[in-house]
Amino acid sequence: MTQALRSYDPASGDLVGEVLRTSPEEVPAVVAAARAAAPGWGARSLAERLELLERAAPRLEAEVEALTTLVTREMGKPTKDARGEVSWIAKSFVDTCRQIAASLEPEVVTRGSRRSTVHYVPHGVCAAITPWNFPLMMPHWLALPALVAGNTVVLKPSEETPLVAQRYAELIGVDLPEGVLQVIHGEGDTGRALVAGDVDLIAFTGSRAAGREILASASQGLKRVILELGGKDPLIVLEDADPEQAAAFAAKNGFGNAGQVCVSTERIYVDRSIAERFEEALARIAGEVQVGPGDQPGVTLGPLVNATQKAHVEAQVKSALSEGARLLAGGDAREGNFLSATVLSECTHEMGIMREETFGPVLCVTRVDGAEEALRLANDTPYGLGAVVYGGDLARAEAVAARVEAGMVGVNRACGGVEGTPWVGAKQSGYGFHGGVAGHRQFAIPRVVTV
Ligand code: NAD
């Protein structure tokens, strides 16, 4: 029986709105509609698909403020950050469509008298399953490349942020033929039914645990998967780094979005020779972070998405403290879903908080003797999404960065690469990837025609 899925404001607990939940039993009919629409959509030229999709750009531009308010209300992030997420998508929408399309143009390879043309053809039906931490960006990053590539899409956004995703799909979908972009709402069981359904490609962003389950299910039909999973990102602070600058970066990258970013800094390995100055600066900056509802002026740290997430973070901190970590900032009890910006020092490699993803506003510091020890500890993890190295000698810091086992490593900056490079996780942080020419092409299959 279909029921309402309600969405609540994590700052106040107020009801923001509701959508219809799709039960697992209802999923096959939705997928069948996507299957029926797939040949027609896939047969259109790239130019035709682009023309229909690009019409969404002015609609998104017109709704930047409304979507910003909705992102803050539904997910909790401060208004400035919400506006950043929404306006970037609106402004770059047409460019993004064209970059994806350019990656999918046929390529011709000639050898002697033979000529091969590599066509990038759609998979068919794409299941796009997304998390809540960037409630607009995540559906956008998965649904748009799939659609440009000629797949039909069934989007299953997070049950925490159904309203933002629903609105995105409505704005994109106005001019698309029936069945090309559909949204279903529900929890993990709805996602499971979608993965097990008659889909050809599963594009998923979320936790490592769900990713593992999806891969196992997809293996039954040898379905294609693109998994962008969790992280436990290290920051290595070398002995010649400016401790103030490194601390300012750590705070920004650790407390932004209340630490609920897959590439948030979570573990810090700081050279012992500058550790005291670094920790002092970090504790001071953390103490200045303003916590509160995301729509209040001056607030940079909003609520966690829900009580479960808060309890998970608090339990990790409590356990680390009981094992000998020292509290340098935060850690105080707060009402509702709020947590203070928290800094722990004297963290040891064995602590759970240094090994499992936290996804909260907590920075954990370990003092190390030199870059080799930092690298050994930073790399001793099943995760491998992002990492950052801070150092005064840029060439040396870059050489250290090249030895970090992660998909994206920043030197004296955040880990994301320049436009056109992939968003990619190494080890168990990813399986397939997106972004850049190679990433966009994963939403299609090469078909080689040779004459
Ligand atoms: P989650 O894995 O719990 O849920 C993600 C989505 O998958 C939701 O829509 C959920 O309903 C659905 N789902 C859950 N179990 C499923 C299953 N077995 N089969 C199919 N669908 C299922 O993750 P979350 O709590 O929403 O998001 C936080 C996680 O996402 C963190 O681990 C974070 O690091 C990760 N993340 C990664 C990236 C990246 O680019 N690598 C980006 C953002 C978030």
Short mmCIF file of N, CA and C and ligand atoms in Angstrom, two decimals, residues 129-134 138 141 156-159 186-188 191-192 195 204-208 210-211 213-214 228-231 261-262 309 357 359 385 423 429 434, ligand 1:
data_model
loop_
_atom_site.label_atom_id
_atom_site.label_comp_id
_atom_site.label_asym_id
_atom_site.label_seq_id
_atom_site.Cartn_x
_atom_site.Cartn_y
_atom_site.Cartn_z
N ILE A 129 20.77 6.12 -7.57
CA ILE A 129 20.42 6.08 -6.13
C ILE A 129 21.36 7.01 -5.39
N THR A 130 20.79 7.95 -4.64
CA THR A 130 21.62 9.04 -4.12
C THR A 130 21.46 9.26 -2.62
N PRO A 131 22.47 9.88 -1.98
CA PRO A 131 22.42 10.19 -0.55
C PRO A 131 21.86 11.59 -0.31
N TRP A 132 21.89 12.03 0.95
CA TRP A 132 21.23 13.28 1.34
C TRP A 132 22.17 14.45 1.54
N ASN A 133 23.50 14.21 1.56
CA ASN A 133 24.38 15.28 2.04
C ASN A 133 24.52 16.44 1.06
N PHE A 134 24.37 16.17 -0.24
CA PHE A 134 24.25 17.24 -1.24
C PHE A 134 22.97 16.89 -2.00
N MET A 138 23.81 15.59 -5.81
CA MET A 138 23.96 14.14 -6.02
C MET A 138 23.02 13.62 -7.11
N TRP A 141 24.41 14.92 -10.47
CA TRP A 141 25.64 14.27 -10.94
C TRP A 141 25.38 12.89 -11.53
N LYS A 156 16.19 7.25 -7.35
CA LYS A 156 15.73 6.94 -5.99
C LYS A 156 16.59 7.79 -5.04
N PRO A 157 16.10 8.99 -4.71
CA PRO A 157 16.89 9.85 -3.83
C PRO A 157 16.79 9.37 -2.38
N SER A 158 17.63 9.95 -1.53
CA SER A 158 17.59 9.59 -0.12
C SER A 158 16.22 9.89 0.49
N GLU A 159 15.82 9.03 1.38
CA GLU A 159 14.56 9.23 2.11
C GLU A 159 14.63 10.45 3.02
N GLY A 186 11.51 6.29 -1.13
CA GLY A 186 11.43 5.23 -0.13
C GLY A 186 12.78 5.01 0.51
N GLU A 187 12.84 4.01 1.38
CA GLU A 187 14.07 3.70 2.09
C GLU A 187 14.89 2.67 1.31
N GLY A 188 15.77 2.01 2.07
CA GLY A 188 16.67 1.04 1.44
C GLY A 188 15.95 -0.08 0.71
N GLY A 191 15.17 0.95 -2.70
CA GLY A 191 16.43 0.94 -3.47
C GLY A 191 16.81 -0.48 -3.87
N ARG A 192 16.66 -1.40 -2.92
CA ARG A 192 17.01 -2.81 -3.20
C ARG A 192 16.15 -3.36 -4.34
N VAL A 195 17.44 -2.01 -7.62
CA VAL A 195 18.69 -2.66 -8.03
C VAL A 195 18.42 -4.06 -8.58
N PHE A 204 25.33 4.69 -8.19
CA PHE A 204 25.02 4.82 -6.77
C PHE A 204 26.05 5.70 -6.09
N THR A 205 25.59 6.59 -5.22
CA THR A 205 26.48 7.31 -4.32
C THR A 205 25.92 7.13 -2.92
N GLY A 206 26.78 6.68 -2.01
CA GLY A 206 26.32 6.46 -0.64
C GLY A 206 27.36 5.71 0.16
N SER A 207 26.89 4.95 1.13
CA SER A 207 27.81 4.31 2.08
C SER A 207 28.46 3.06 1.49
N ARG A 208 29.57 2.67 2.10
CA ARG A 208 30.30 1.48 1.69
C ARG A 208 29.43 0.24 1.90
N ALA A 210 26.10 -0.10 1.86
CA ALA A 210 25.07 -0.24 0.82
C ALA A 210 25.71 -0.57 -0.52
N GLY A 211 26.88 0.02 -0.78
CA GLY A 211 27.59 -0.24 -2.04
C GLY A 211 27.91 -1.72 -2.19
N GLU A 213 26.35 -4.22 -0.82
CA GLU A 213 25.10 -4.98 -1.05
C GLU A 213 24.65 -4.83 -2.51
N ILE A 214 24.80 -3.63 -3.02
CA ILE A 214 24.37 -3.37 -4.41
C ILE A 214 25.23 -4.17 -5.38
N GLU A 228 30.09 5.36 -5.92
CA GLU A 228 30.91 6.39 -5.24
C GLU A 228 30.59 6.26 -3.76
N LEU A 229 31.58 5.85 -2.97
CA LEU A 229 31.28 5.44 -1.59
C LEU A 229 31.94 6.35 -0.55
N GLY A 230 31.93 5.88 0.67
CA GLY A 230 32.39 6.72 1.78
C GLY A 230 33.90 6.89 1.82
N GLY A 231 34.34 7.74 2.74
CA GLY A 231 35.77 8.00 2.88
C GLY A 231 36.17 8.17 4.34
N VAL A 261 30.44 15.40 4.51
CA VAL A 261 30.92 15.42 3.13
C VAL A 261 31.80 14.20 2.97
N CYS A 262 31.65 13.52 1.81
CA CYS A 262 32.45 12.30 1.64
C CYS A 262 33.93 12.59 1.68
N GLN A 309 22.34 9.91 13.02
CA GLN A 309 23.67 10.36 12.64
C GLN A 309 24.37 11.02 13.82
N GLU A 357 34.25 5.65 9.08
CA GLU A 357 33.78 6.97 8.69
C GLU A 357 32.96 7.61 9.82
N PHE A 359 31.54 11.17 9.51
CA PHE A 359 30.49 11.95 8.86
C PHE A 359 29.85 12.92 9.85
N LEU A 385 39.22 7.70 -0.71
CA LEU A 385 38.53 8.71 -1.53
C LEU A 385 39.44 9.92 -1.74
N TRP A 423 35.88 12.52 -10.60
CA TRP A 423 35.60 12.44 -9.16
C TRP A 423 35.70 10.96 -8.83
N SER A 429 36.52 2.97 -1.57
CA SER A 429 35.73 4.20 -1.65
C SER A 429 35.06 4.36 -3.01
N HIS A 434 32.73 8.93 -11.72
CA HIS A 434 32.11 9.81 -12.72
C HIS A 434 32.90 11.10 -12.87
P1 NAD B 1 23.30 5.23 2.39
O1 NAD B 1 24.20 4.25 1.72
O2 NAD B 1 22.69 4.84 3.68
O3 NAD B 1 22.09 5.61 1.42
C1 NAD B 1 22.30 6.12 0.13
C2 NAD B 1 21.08 5.80 -0.72
O4 NAD B 1 21.00 4.40 -0.94
C3 NAD B 1 19.75 6.20 -0.12
O5 NAD B 1 18.90 6.64 -1.15
C4 NAD B 1 19.25 4.89 0.50
O6 NAD B 1 17.86 4.83 0.64
C5 NAD B 1 19.74 3.89 -0.52
N1 NAD B 1 20.03 2.55 -0.04
C6 NAD B 1 20.43 2.16 1.21
N2 NAD B 1 20.66 0.84 1.22
C7 NAD B 1 20.43 0.37 -0.03
C8 NAD B 1 20.51 -0.91 -0.64
N3 NAD B 1 20.91 -1.98 0.01
N4 NAD B 1 20.19 -1.02 -1.95
C9 NAD B 1 19.83 0.06 -2.67
N5 NAD B 1 19.71 1.30 -2.13
C10 NAD B 1 20.03 1.45 -0.83
O7 NAD B 1 24.15 6.59 2.52
P2 NAD B 1 23.67 7.99 3.15
O8 NAD B 1 23.67 7.89 4.62
O9 NAD B 1 22.47 8.47 2.44
O10 NAD B 1 24.89 8.95 2.68
C11 NAD B 1 26.08 9.06 3.36
C12 NAD B 1 27.16 8.21 2.71
O11 NAD B 1 27.33 8.60 1.34
C13 NAD B 1 28.52 8.40 3.34
O12 NAD B 1 29.16 7.16 3.47
C14 NAD B 1 29.26 9.28 2.34
O13 NAD B 1 30.66 9.21 2.42
C15 NAD B 1 28.72 8.79 1.04
N6 NAD B 1 28.91 9.75 -0.04
C16 NAD B 1 29.89 9.50 -0.99
C17 NAD B 1 30.12 10.42 -2.02
C18 NAD B 1 31.18 10.18 -3.07
O14 NAD B 1 31.23 10.94 -4.04
N7 NAD B 1 32.03 9.19 -2.94
C19 NAD B 1 29.36 11.60 -2.07
C20 NAD B 1 28.38 11.83 -1.09
C21 NAD B 1 28.17 10.89 -0.08
#
